[in-house]
Short mmCIF file of C-alpha atoms in Angstrom, two decimals:
data_model
loop_
_atom_site.label_atom_id
_atom_site.label_comp_id
_atom_site.label_asym_id
_atom_site.label_seq_id
_atom_site.Cartn_x
_atom_site.Cartn_y
_atom_site.Cartn_z
CA MET B 1 0.00 0.00 0.00
CA PRO B 2 1.30 3.50 -0.79
CA SER B 3 2.55 5.61 2.09
CA LEU B 4 0.22 8.09 3.77
CA LYS B 5 1.96 11.03 2.10
CA SER B 6 1.60 9.40 -1.32
CA ARG B 7 -2.10 8.80 -0.72
CA LEU B 8 -2.52 12.45 0.24
CA VAL B 9 -0.63 13.58 -2.86
CA GLY B 10 -2.89 11.39 -4.98
CA LEU B 11 -5.95 13.02 -3.43
CA TYR B 12 -4.49 16.49 -4.03
CA LEU B 13 -3.83 15.67 -7.68
CA LYS B 14 -7.37 14.41 -8.13
CA LEU B 15 -8.84 17.58 -6.64
CA THR B 16 -6.54 20.08 -8.39
CA ARG B 17 -4.94 18.57 -11.54
CA LYS B 18 -7.33 15.97 -12.93
CA LYS B 19 -9.71 18.65 -14.22
CA GLY B 20 -6.99 19.99 -16.51
CA PHE B 21 -7.21 16.79 -18.55
CA ALA B 22 -11.00 16.37 -18.36
CA SER B 23 -11.66 17.96 -21.78
CA ALA B 24 -9.94 19.82 -24.61
CA LYS B 25 -11.29 23.12 -23.26
CA ASP B 26 -9.98 22.41 -19.77
CA LEU B 27 -6.53 21.66 -21.20
CA HIS B 28 -6.50 24.96 -23.12
CA ASP B 29 -7.64 26.86 -20.04
CA TRP B 30 -4.82 25.27 -18.03
CA ILE B 31 -2.28 26.18 -20.72
CA VAL B 32 -3.40 29.83 -20.64
CA TRP B 33 -3.17 29.84 -16.83
CA SER B 34 0.27 28.24 -16.85
CA ARG B 35 1.75 30.65 -19.39
CA LYS B 36 1.15 33.50 -16.95
CA ARG B 37 2.77 31.74 -14.00
CA GLN B 38 5.35 29.18 -15.07
CA SER B 39 9.07 29.85 -15.39
CA HIS B 40 11.85 27.60 -16.64
CA LEU B 41 14.42 29.14 -14.27
CA PRO B 42 16.06 26.72 -11.81
CA PRO B 43 15.14 27.39 -8.16
CA ALA B 44 17.57 29.65 -6.29
CA SER B 45 18.42 26.84 -3.88
CA ILE B 46 19.74 24.72 -6.76
CA MET B 47 21.66 27.65 -8.21
CA ARG B 48 23.46 27.95 -4.86
CA ARG B 49 24.26 24.24 -4.60
CA MET B 50 25.30 23.53 -8.18
CA ASP B 51 27.23 25.14 -11.01
CA VAL B 52 24.43 26.12 -13.38
CA THR B 53 25.07 27.77 -16.74
CA SER B 54 22.73 28.56 -19.60
CA ARG B 55 23.01 28.99 -23.33
CA GLU B 56 20.71 29.07 -26.33
CA ILE B 57 20.18 26.43 -28.98
CA ASP B 58 17.81 27.10 -31.85
CA GLY B 59 16.58 30.15 -29.93
CA PHE B 60 15.63 28.27 -26.74
CA PRO B 61 17.41 27.99 -23.37
CA VAL B 62 19.56 25.02 -22.45
CA TYR B 63 20.86 24.64 -18.91
CA ASP B 64 23.91 22.68 -17.83
CA VAL B 65 23.81 21.56 -14.20
CA VAL B 66 27.13 20.40 -12.79
CA PRO B 67 27.57 19.15 -9.21
CA ARG B 68 30.39 20.54 -7.08
CA GLU B 69 31.91 17.05 -6.92
CA ARG B 70 32.03 16.07 -10.57
CA SER B 71 32.87 12.53 -11.61
CA SER B 72 31.75 11.26 -15.01
CA GLY B 73 28.67 10.73 -17.11
CA HIS B 74 26.42 13.11 -18.96
CA ILE B 75 22.63 13.05 -18.60
CA VAL B 76 20.29 14.82 -21.00
CA TYR B 77 17.01 15.37 -19.13
CA PHE B 78 13.77 15.90 -21.07
CA HIS B 79 11.08 17.22 -18.75
CA GLY B 80 7.46 16.12 -18.90
CA GLY B 81 4.35 18.24 -19.17
CA ALA B 82 2.17 16.82 -21.96
CA TYR B 83 4.30 18.75 -24.49
CA CYS B 84 2.37 21.85 -23.41
CA PHE B 85 3.72 22.76 -19.97
CA GLU B 86 7.00 24.11 -18.67
CA ILE B 87 9.59 22.40 -16.50
CA THR B 88 8.72 22.65 -12.79
CA SER B 89 10.55 22.86 -9.49
CA TYR B 90 9.84 19.14 -9.01
CA HIS B 91 11.85 18.37 -12.15
CA TRP B 92 14.69 20.61 -11.04
CA LYS B 93 14.86 18.98 -7.62
CA LEU B 94 15.06 15.51 -9.17
CA ILE B 95 17.73 16.71 -11.61
CA ALA B 96 19.82 18.22 -8.80
CA ASP B 97 19.45 15.11 -6.63
CA ILE B 98 20.56 12.74 -9.39
CA ALA B 99 23.43 15.05 -10.42
CA GLU B 100 24.78 15.28 -6.88
CA ARG B 101 24.47 11.58 -6.17
CA THR B 102 26.07 10.41 -9.42
CA GLY B 103 28.47 13.28 -10.12
CA ALA B 104 27.08 13.55 -13.66
CA ARG B 105 26.64 16.70 -15.70
CA VAL B 106 22.97 17.19 -16.59
CA THR B 107 21.96 19.08 -19.73
CA VAL B 108 18.36 20.32 -19.65
CA PRO B 109 16.83 21.58 -22.92
CA ILE B 110 13.91 23.98 -22.41
CA TYR B 111 12.32 22.83 -25.63
CA PRO B 112 9.53 24.71 -27.44
CA LEU B 113 6.01 23.89 -26.26
CA ALA B 114 2.66 23.28 -27.93
CA PRO B 115 0.39 24.83 -29.06
CA GLU B 116 2.77 27.65 -30.02
CA HIS B 117 5.13 25.05 -31.49
CA ASP B 118 4.86 21.44 -32.64
CA PHE B 119 6.70 18.16 -33.06
CA HIS B 120 9.06 19.50 -35.72
CA ASP B 121 10.16 22.49 -33.63
CA MET B 122 10.67 20.36 -30.52
CA PHE B 123 12.82 17.72 -32.17
CA ARG B 124 14.84 20.15 -34.24
CA MET B 125 15.89 21.78 -30.96
CA ALA B 126 16.28 18.43 -29.16
CA MET B 127 18.54 17.01 -31.88
CA ALA B 128 20.64 20.18 -31.95
CA THR B 129 21.02 19.90 -28.18
CA TYR B 130 22.14 16.28 -28.43
CA ARG B 131 24.69 17.13 -31.12
CA SER B 132 26.11 19.79 -28.81
CA VAL B 133 26.36 17.21 -26.01
CA LEU B 134 28.30 14.91 -28.33
CA GLY B 135 30.83 17.70 -28.64
CA GLN B 136 31.41 17.39 -24.89
CA SER B 137 31.00 13.68 -24.10
CA ARG B 138 31.27 10.26 -25.73
CA ALA B 139 27.90 8.91 -26.82
CA SER B 140 28.40 5.81 -24.65
CA ASP B 141 28.67 8.08 -21.59
CA VAL B 142 25.39 9.87 -22.37
CA VAL B 143 22.10 8.94 -20.71
CA PHE B 144 18.75 10.13 -22.04
CA MET B 145 16.43 10.58 -19.07
CA GLY B 146 12.87 11.87 -19.15
CA ASP B 147 9.49 11.73 -17.48
CA SER B 148 6.09 11.43 -19.15
CA ALA B 149 6.27 13.31 -22.48
CA GLY B 150 10.00 13.67 -21.86
CA GLY B 151 10.33 9.89 -21.73
CA ASN B 152 8.66 9.74 -25.13
CA MET B 153 11.09 12.36 -26.45
CA ALA B 154 14.09 10.40 -25.18
CA VAL B 155 13.07 7.27 -27.11
CA VAL B 156 12.01 9.09 -30.28
CA LEU B 157 15.21 11.13 -30.35
CA THR B 158 17.29 7.94 -30.11
CA MET B 159 15.33 6.46 -33.02
CA MET B 160 15.87 9.64 -35.02
CA ALA B 161 19.58 9.61 -34.23
CA ALA B 162 19.82 6.00 -35.47
CA ARG B 163 18.20 6.97 -38.77
CA LYS B 164 20.58 9.91 -39.16
CA HIS B 165 23.60 7.72 -38.25
CA VAL B 166 24.31 9.89 -35.21
CA PRO B 167 26.04 8.02 -32.33
CA LEU B 168 23.44 6.70 -29.86
CA PRO B 169 23.25 7.30 -26.10
CA GLY B 170 24.50 4.60 -23.77
CA ARG B 171 21.39 4.29 -21.59
CA HIS B 172 17.80 5.41 -21.07
CA VAL B 173 15.96 6.19 -17.84
CA LEU B 174 12.23 6.62 -18.47
CA ILE B 175 9.82 7.74 -15.74
CA SER B 176 6.11 7.12 -16.46
CA PRO B 177 6.80 7.54 -20.18
CA GLY B 178 4.18 8.00 -22.88
CA LEU B 179 5.25 5.35 -25.39
CA ASP B 180 1.95 4.45 -27.07
CA MET B 181 -0.38 7.40 -27.55
CA ALA B 182 -3.14 5.42 -29.27
CA VAL B 183 -6.17 5.32 -26.97
CA THR B 184 -7.10 1.76 -26.02
CA GLU B 185 -9.78 0.20 -23.86
CA ALA B 186 -7.13 -0.50 -21.23
CA MET B 187 -6.13 3.16 -21.19
CA THR B 188 -9.73 4.33 -20.89
CA GLU B 189 -10.37 1.96 -18.01
CA ALA B 190 -7.14 2.99 -16.28
CA ALA B 191 -8.14 6.66 -16.50
CA CYS B 192 -10.85 5.98 -13.91
CA GLN B 193 -8.16 5.07 -11.36
CA ASP B 194 -5.61 7.70 -12.41
CA PRO B 195 -5.82 10.72 -10.06
CA TRP B 196 -4.04 13.00 -12.52
CA LEU B 197 -4.36 12.15 -16.22
CA ASP B 198 -7.46 11.65 -18.33
CA VAL B 199 -8.04 10.69 -21.94
CA PRO B 200 -9.81 13.77 -23.43
CA GLY B 201 -7.16 16.28 -22.36
CA GLY B 202 -4.40 13.87 -23.26
CA GLU B 203 -5.76 13.42 -26.77
CA GLU B 204 -5.94 17.19 -27.21
CA ALA B 205 -2.34 17.60 -26.06
CA ILE B 206 -1.22 15.05 -28.65
CA ARG B 207 -3.26 16.81 -31.35
CA LEU B 208 -1.63 20.15 -30.53
CA TYR B 209 1.83 18.63 -30.54
CA SER B 210 1.77 16.07 -33.33
CA ALA B 211 1.67 18.37 -36.41
CA GLY B 212 -0.89 16.07 -38.04
CA ILE B 213 1.28 12.94 -37.75
CA ASP B 214 -0.81 9.83 -37.09
CA VAL B 215 -0.85 8.70 -33.48
CA THR B 216 0.40 5.23 -34.47
CA ASP B 217 3.46 6.68 -36.22
CA TRP B 218 6.68 5.86 -34.33
CA ARG B 219 7.47 9.58 -34.08
CA ILE B 220 4.41 10.01 -31.83
CA SER B 221 4.17 6.50 -30.38
CA PRO B 222 7.68 4.98 -30.33
CA ARG B 223 6.16 1.63 -29.38
CA TYR B 224 5.70 1.18 -33.15
CA GLY B 225 9.28 2.09 -34.11
CA ASP B 226 12.50 0.13 -34.45
CA LEU B 227 13.13 -0.79 -30.83
CA SER B 228 16.28 -2.74 -31.68
CA VAL B 229 18.30 0.51 -31.75
CA LEU B 230 17.59 1.34 -28.11
CA PRO B 231 20.19 1.12 -25.32
CA LYS B 232 19.89 -0.58 -21.95
CA THR B 233 16.80 0.93 -20.36
CA LEU B 234 15.36 1.47 -16.89
CA ILE B 235 11.61 2.18 -16.91
CA PHE B 236 9.32 3.21 -14.07
CA THR B 237 5.56 2.80 -14.27
CA SER B 238 2.74 2.50 -11.74
CA THR B 239 -0.63 0.81 -11.53
CA ARG B 240 -2.68 4.03 -11.22
CA ASP B 241 -1.17 5.61 -14.33
CA LEU B 242 -3.28 5.47 -17.51
CA LEU B 243 -0.02 5.12 -19.50
CA CYS B 244 0.89 1.91 -17.66
CA SER B 245 -0.52 -0.57 -20.20
CA GLY B 246 1.34 1.09 -23.06
CA THR B 247 4.55 1.05 -21.05
CA MET B 248 4.19 -2.66 -20.28
CA ASP B 249 3.58 -3.44 -23.97
CA PHE B 250 6.61 -1.34 -24.93
CA ALA B 251 8.82 -3.22 -22.48
CA ALA B 252 7.67 -6.56 -23.86
CA ALA B 253 8.26 -5.44 -27.45
CA ALA B 254 11.71 -4.08 -26.56
CA ARG B 255 12.55 -7.47 -25.05
CA GLN B 256 11.62 -9.18 -28.28
CA ALA B 257 13.93 -6.74 -30.08
CA GLY B 258 16.80 -7.88 -27.86
CA ILE B 259 16.98 -4.89 -25.53
CA ASP B 260 17.92 -5.18 -21.85
CA VAL B 261 14.98 -3.62 -20.01
CA ASP B 262 14.59 -3.20 -16.25
CA LEU B 263 10.92 -2.45 -15.62
CA VAL B 264 9.94 -1.15 -12.18
CA VAL B 265 6.21 -1.30 -11.40
CA GLU B 266 5.08 0.56 -8.27
CA GLU B 267 1.76 -0.73 -6.96
CA GLY B 268 -0.89 1.89 -6.20
CA MET B 269 1.17 4.91 -7.29
CA TYR B 270 0.31 7.69 -9.72
CA HIS B 271 1.94 9.26 -12.77
CA VAL B 272 5.60 10.46 -12.40
CA TRP B 273 5.68 9.67 -8.66
CA PRO B 274 9.52 9.72 -8.46
CA LEU B 275 9.36 13.53 -8.83
CA ILE B 276 7.45 13.95 -5.56
CA GLU B 277 9.28 13.68 -2.21
CA THR B 278 7.88 10.46 -0.75
CA ILE B 279 9.17 7.12 0.51
CA GLU B 280 8.31 5.60 -2.86
CA ALA B 281 10.18 8.36 -4.70
CA ARG B 282 13.28 7.78 -2.59
CA ARG B 283 13.23 4.10 -3.53
CA ALA B 284 12.89 4.98 -7.20
CA ARG B 285 15.72 7.51 -7.05
CA ASP B 286 17.96 4.99 -5.31
CA ARG B 287 17.29 2.59 -8.19
CA ILE B 288 18.13 5.29 -10.75
CA VAL B 289 21.42 6.06 -9.03
CA GLU B 290 22.26 2.35 -8.84
CA PHE B 291 21.47 1.95 -12.56
CA LEU B 292 23.60 4.93 -13.55
CA ARG B 293 26.54 3.74 -11.47
CA GLU B 294 26.62 0.29 -13.06
CA VAL B 295 29.56 -0.54 -15.29
CA GLU B 296 28.42 -0.27 -18.90
CA MET B 297 28.20 -3.67 -20.54
CA PRO B 298 28.43 -4.37 -24.30
CA LYS B 299 25.16 -3.67 -26.07
CA PRO B 300 22.99 -6.79 -26.46
CA GLY B 301 22.51 -8.42 -29.83
CA ARG B 302 19.16 -9.03 -31.43
CA ALA B 303 18.45 -12.22 -29.48
CA PRO B 304 15.71 -11.62 -26.88
CA ALA B 305 17.01 -10.35 -23.55
CA PRO B 306 15.10 -10.76 -20.30
CA VAL B 307 12.86 -8.02 -19.02
CA SER B 308 13.44 -7.65 -15.31
CA VAL B 309 10.16 -6.66 -13.68
CA THR B 310 10.72 -5.28 -10.20
CA ALA B 311 8.06 -4.48 -7.65
CA LEU B 312 9.94 -2.30 -5.20
CA PRO B 313 9.61 -3.54 -1.61
CA ALA B 314 8.02 -1.43 1.09
CA GLU B 315 10.35 0.11 3.64
#
């Protein structure tokens, strides 16, 4: 059973955030509200603790977050937000925590958002950011990490890089990723238990973002792409997340493509729970740090590799 704090957070999300995904109109209203209040700037507390610099790529900010005690590794973090919403303090706190605990540099692209921009704008900037990272670090030392829509972007960008013969990242860390955007019966049923996401608003977010590309195209739903190009991957999902069924199917398909997948399923938790300070989030972050500290093994061949499904134990 989730901790008391996690249950309270779930209730808060249901009372304050669920409505934003209840309909297309509600999503647009939330976007208008957020544009007046959201900022991509890192919190002052993180600026004091870390070496944070900024630059522009394709006209949009990119932050580099470097811990005081630097070791090795380079993470590119793609924040979530249904492609429509800005990075939040919760993302920044996770980024700072992982950077400090692993010693890795973290590059954070503040990519263009829908509806003002679309798929093409986002990935032009994302690819340019990755190319700049390759000027600093070996591809094998690079980790693509993202939550929700950012998890989708991490996988799609790797697939794009493979097609362009750009060196591929060494690992993926995906937190509650959106990997199959096609609405299914399982997704609709799961929406009743999800305290945050809902189908109507989610469909509108994809429409605003997708530039008319079909939802079953690999560029929107990477579940339908060439999964054999992906690196070793750690995925987090949860049973009260409407994206869970798509994530489970993706993991199974990646296994068939020969990819080493570690799938962590947290019972009773909600979307992107590792971003919120709870007992469950601490367990998830410990697993991320462990994964990033592992010695990189040779990439698997095309023979099926086991999918490790982990239900994290209660403390």
